[in-house]
């Protein structure tokens, strides 16, 4: 690297293009594996790609990050300085991805409906919901309007399942809906 490159970062490429997470992960792998060849194998990349990305990172930062000692690559003081930031950025990115995954609903969705609604209007909607959110169990509380309103007013939790009102059991709906309701709700 030319001597003046150490003093002036490359201004032709925005740093966010070079300091992307993939490049930082490549940098960390080269550090952990003590070289490009093993890092390339670990990352399932060709060696030339790993070398190019490290060179681009060094050019963008205007410093040498590694020195070669035989077949080993050893961090320079600048590389040593960068490493904790890389570790923190990659950990933060992993944490962000994990938190997004944690926002997916889990547990049990308890629904209250009047007796005609589950058979006629809910099967396709709930089947779609069930496919989208596999970690959510669905429980249906089928009751009359007055009982449902009473539960809401009292903020009384609905049971996980309830027998259908005696006037019209849920099993009297069409075969397709009966199969859906049996598999998804009970």
Tab-separated table of C-alpha atoms in Angstrom:
chain	number	residue	atom	x	y	z
A	1	UNK	CA	0.000	0.000	0.000
A	2	UNK	CA	1.428	3.430	-0.880
A	3	UNK	CA	2.591	5.498	2.082
A	4	UNK	CA	0.067	8.274	1.460
A	5	UNK	CA	-2.798	5.722	1.456
A	6	UNK	CA	-2.399	5.332	5.198
A	7	UNK	CA	-3.194	8.977	5.728
A	8	UNK	CA	-6.126	9.422	3.344
A	9	UNK	CA	-9.133	7.115	3.173
A	10	UNK	CA	-10.441	6.306	-0.301
A	11	UNK	CA	-13.088	8.914	-1.049
A	12	UNK	CA	-14.196	7.349	-4.352
A	13	UNK	CA	-16.406	4.784	-2.593
A	14	UNK	CA	-18.734	5.621	0.259
A	15	UNK	CA	-17.627	3.856	3.434
A	16	UNK	CA	-21.028	2.241	3.894
A	17	UNK	CA	-20.372	0.279	0.692
A	18	UNK	CA	-17.145	-1.130	2.092
A	19	UNK	CA	-18.093	-1.328	5.751
A	20	UNK	CA	-21.037	-3.589	5.001
A	21	UNK	CA	-21.724	-6.543	7.268
A	22	UNK	CA	-20.484	-9.101	4.755
A	23	UNK	CA	-17.108	-7.421	4.454
A	24	UNK	CA	-16.863	-7.115	8.215
A	25	UNK	CA	-17.734	-10.800	8.619
A	26	UNK	CA	-14.988	-11.646	6.109
A	27	UNK	CA	-12.524	-9.512	8.077
A	28	UNK	CA	-13.463	-11.301	11.307
A	29	UNK	CA	-13.153	-14.722	9.659
A	30	UNK	CA	-9.657	-13.912	8.379
A	31	UNK	CA	-8.695	-12.863	11.908
A	32	UNK	CA	-10.196	-15.972	13.526
A	33	UNK	CA	-8.772	-18.355	10.933
A	34	UNK	CA	-5.343	-16.639	10.788
A	35	UNK	CA	-5.457	-16.430	7.029
A	36	UNK	CA	-7.396	-16.028	3.833
A	37	UNK	CA	-7.417	-19.689	2.732
A	38	UNK	CA	-9.030	-21.052	5.887
A	39	UNK	CA	-11.388	-18.077	6.105
A	40	UNK	CA	-12.500	-18.704	2.520
A	41	UNK	CA	-13.230	-22.347	3.327
A	42	UNK	CA	-15.092	-21.406	6.497
A	43	UNK	CA	-17.188	-18.808	4.633
A	44	UNK	CA	-17.693	-21.041	1.596
A	45	UNK	CA	-16.132	-18.438	-0.692
A	46	UNK	CA	-13.288	-18.479	-3.156
A	47	UNK	CA	-9.978	-17.261	-1.820
A	48	UNK	CA	-9.724	-14.446	-4.376
A	49	UNK	CA	-13.047	-13.008	-3.168
A	50	UNK	CA	-11.862	-12.910	0.429
A	51	UNK	CA	-8.568	-11.314	-0.601
A	52	UNK	CA	-10.353	-8.709	-2.720
A	53	UNK	CA	-12.748	-7.785	0.067
A	54	UNK	CA	-9.902	-7.361	2.554
A	55	UNK	CA	-7.981	-5.187	0.084
A	56	UNK	CA	-11.087	-3.067	-0.554
A	57	UNK	CA	-11.572	-2.621	3.174
A	58	UNK	CA	-7.955	-1.584	3.629
A	59	UNK	CA	-8.187	0.857	0.709
A	60	UNK	CA	-11.405	2.377	2.017
A	61	UNK	CA	-9.945	2.854	5.474
A	62	UNK	CA	-6.562	3.931	4.142
A	63	UNK	CA	-4.644	1.536	6.394
A	64	UNK	CA	-3.131	-1.922	6.251
A	65	UNK	CA	-5.140	-4.216	8.527
A	66	UNK	CA	-2.903	-7.291	8.227
A	67	UNK	CA	0.745	-8.176	7.783
A	68	UNK	CA	1.823	-11.520	6.370
A	69	UNK	CA	3.980	-13.820	8.445
A	70	UNK	CA	4.612	-16.756	6.165
A	71	UNK	CA	1.180	-18.180	5.383
A	72	UNK	CA	-0.387	-16.482	8.410
A	73	UNK	CA	-2.003	-13.078	8.432
A	74	UNK	CA	-1.469	-11.075	11.598
A	75	UNK	CA	-3.398	-7.956	12.568
A	76	UNK	CA	-1.626	-4.631	12.445
A	77	UNK	CA	-2.300	-2.186	15.288
A	78	UNK	CA	-4.985	-0.604	13.056
A	79	UNK	CA	-6.558	-4.021	12.513
A	80	UNK	CA	-6.445	-4.665	16.256
A	81	UNK	CA	-8.191	-1.338	16.780
A	82	UNK	CA	-10.891	-2.193	14.211
A	83	UNK	CA	-11.618	-5.719	15.467
A	84	UNK	CA	-13.672	-4.827	18.586
A	85	UNK	CA	-15.847	-2.507	16.494
A	86	UNK	CA	-16.386	-5.254	13.941
A	87	UNK	CA	-17.321	-7.697	16.708
A	88	UNK	CA	-19.802	-5.203	18.178
A	89	UNK	CA	-21.344	-4.354	14.794
A	90	UNK	CA	-21.811	-8.018	13.872
A	91	UNK	CA	-23.219	-8.825	17.309
A	92	UNK	CA	-25.607	-5.888	17.051
A	93	UNK	CA	-26.729	-7.035	13.590
A	94	UNK	CA	-27.342	-10.544	14.915
A	95	UNK	CA	-29.273	-9.108	17.867
A	96	UNK	CA	-31.401	-7.000	15.519
A	97	UNK	CA	-32.219	-10.039	13.378
A	98	UNK	CA	-33.063	-12.057	16.469
A	99	UNK	CA	-35.327	-9.323	17.834
A	100	UNK	CA	-37.224	-9.201	14.562
A	101	UNK	CA	-37.751	-12.935	14.799
A	102	UNK	CA	-38.980	-12.501	18.345
A	103	UNK	CA	-41.687	-10.126	17.148
A	104	UNK	CA	-43.454	-12.989	15.444
A	105	UNK	CA	-46.502	-14.005	17.423
A	106	UNK	CA	-46.388	-17.183	19.453
A	107	UNK	CA	-48.671	-18.788	21.990
A	108	UNK	CA	-52.394	-19.096	21.692
A	109	UNK	CA	-54.928	-16.863	19.975
A	110	UNK	CA	-58.255	-17.127	21.739
A	111	UNK	CA	-61.296	-16.019	19.781
A	112	UNK	CA	-64.891	-15.597	20.751
A	113	UNK	CA	-67.543	-15.917	18.072
A	114	UNK	CA	-71.234	-16.425	17.739
A	115	UNK	CA	-72.198	-19.864	16.590
A	116	UNK	CA	-72.777	-19.095	12.902
A	117	UNK	CA	-69.552	-17.140	12.329
A	118	UNK	CA	-66.985	-19.954	12.704
A	119	UNK	CA	-68.682	-22.185	10.196
A	120	UNK	CA	-69.391	-19.574	7.535
A	121	UNK	CA	-66.837	-16.774	7.747
A	122	UNK	CA	-63.762	-17.815	9.677
A	123	UNK	CA	-62.330	-20.995	8.112
A	124	UNK	CA	-60.406	-19.437	5.219
A	125	UNK	CA	-59.267	-16.450	7.281
A	126	UNK	CA	-58.045	-18.589	10.163
A	127	UNK	CA	-56.481	-21.167	7.840
A	128	UNK	CA	-54.477	-18.355	6.260
A	129	UNK	CA	-53.486	-17.007	9.684
A	130	UNK	CA	-52.511	-20.482	10.831
A	131	UNK	CA	-50.275	-20.995	7.773
A	132	UNK	CA	-48.608	-17.611	8.287
A	133	UNK	CA	-48.057	-17.911	12.047
A	134	UNK	CA	-47.350	-21.583	12.698
A	135	UNK	CA	-46.250	-20.958	16.284
A	136	UNK	CA	-49.713	-19.682	17.241
A	137	UNK	CA	-52.371	-22.112	18.400
A	138	UNK	CA	-55.940	-21.052	17.787
A	139	UNK	CA	-58.701	-21.659	20.315
A	140	UNK	CA	-62.301	-20.807	19.598
A	141	UNK	CA	-64.916	-19.907	22.161
A	142	UNK	CA	-68.319	-20.340	20.509
A	143	UNK	CA	-71.185	-18.773	22.421
A	144	UNK	CA	-74.165	-16.518	22.116
A	145	UNK	CA	-73.786	-12.790	21.721
A	146	UNK	CA	-74.842	-12.091	25.308
A	147	UNK	CA	-72.281	-14.461	26.794
A	148	UNK	CA	-69.483	-13.033	24.611
A	149	UNK	CA	-70.413	-9.473	25.616
A	150	UNK	CA	-70.476	-10.548	29.264
A	151	UNK	CA	-66.928	-11.932	28.936
A	152	UNK	CA	-65.726	-8.711	27.344
A	153	UNK	CA	-67.389	-6.455	29.912
A	154	UNK	CA	-65.987	-8.447	32.789
A	155	UNK	CA	-62.609	-8.713	31.035
A	156	UNK	CA	-62.987	-12.325	31.924
A	157	UNK	CA	-60.571	-14.558	30.030
A	158	UNK	CA	-62.262	-16.964	27.711
A	159	UNK	CA	-61.470	-20.631	28.191
A	160	UNK	CA	-59.176	-22.291	25.686
A	161	UNK	CA	-62.136	-24.069	24.172
A	162	UNK	CA	-65.766	-24.322	24.912
A	163	UNK	CA	-68.475	-26.659	23.780
A	164	UNK	CA	-70.704	-25.110	21.164
A	165	UNK	CA	-74.145	-23.958	22.279
A	166	UNK	CA	-76.601	-26.793	22.492
A	167	UNK	CA	-78.909	-25.269	19.853
A	168	UNK	CA	-76.483	-25.844	16.972
A	169	UNK	CA	-73.312	-27.820	17.598
A	170	UNK	CA	-70.289	-26.760	15.627
A	171	UNK	CA	-70.222	-30.196	14.026
A	172	UNK	CA	-73.277	-29.336	11.953
A	173	UNK	CA	-71.307	-27.142	9.529
A	174	UNK	CA	-70.176	-28.370	6.124
A	175	UNK	CA	-67.649	-31.216	5.921
A	176	UNK	CA	-64.837	-28.931	4.716
A	177	UNK	CA	-65.451	-26.426	7.481
A	178	UNK	CA	-65.909	-29.154	10.078
A	179	UNK	CA	-62.527	-30.612	9.154
A	180	UNK	CA	-60.864	-27.190	9.363
A	181	UNK	CA	-62.484	-26.355	12.685
A	182	UNK	CA	-61.619	-29.736	14.151
A	183	UNK	CA	-57.965	-29.475	13.111
A	184	UNK	CA	-57.359	-25.822	13.934
A	185	UNK	CA	-59.411	-25.129	16.997
A	186	UNK	CA	-59.497	-28.165	19.194
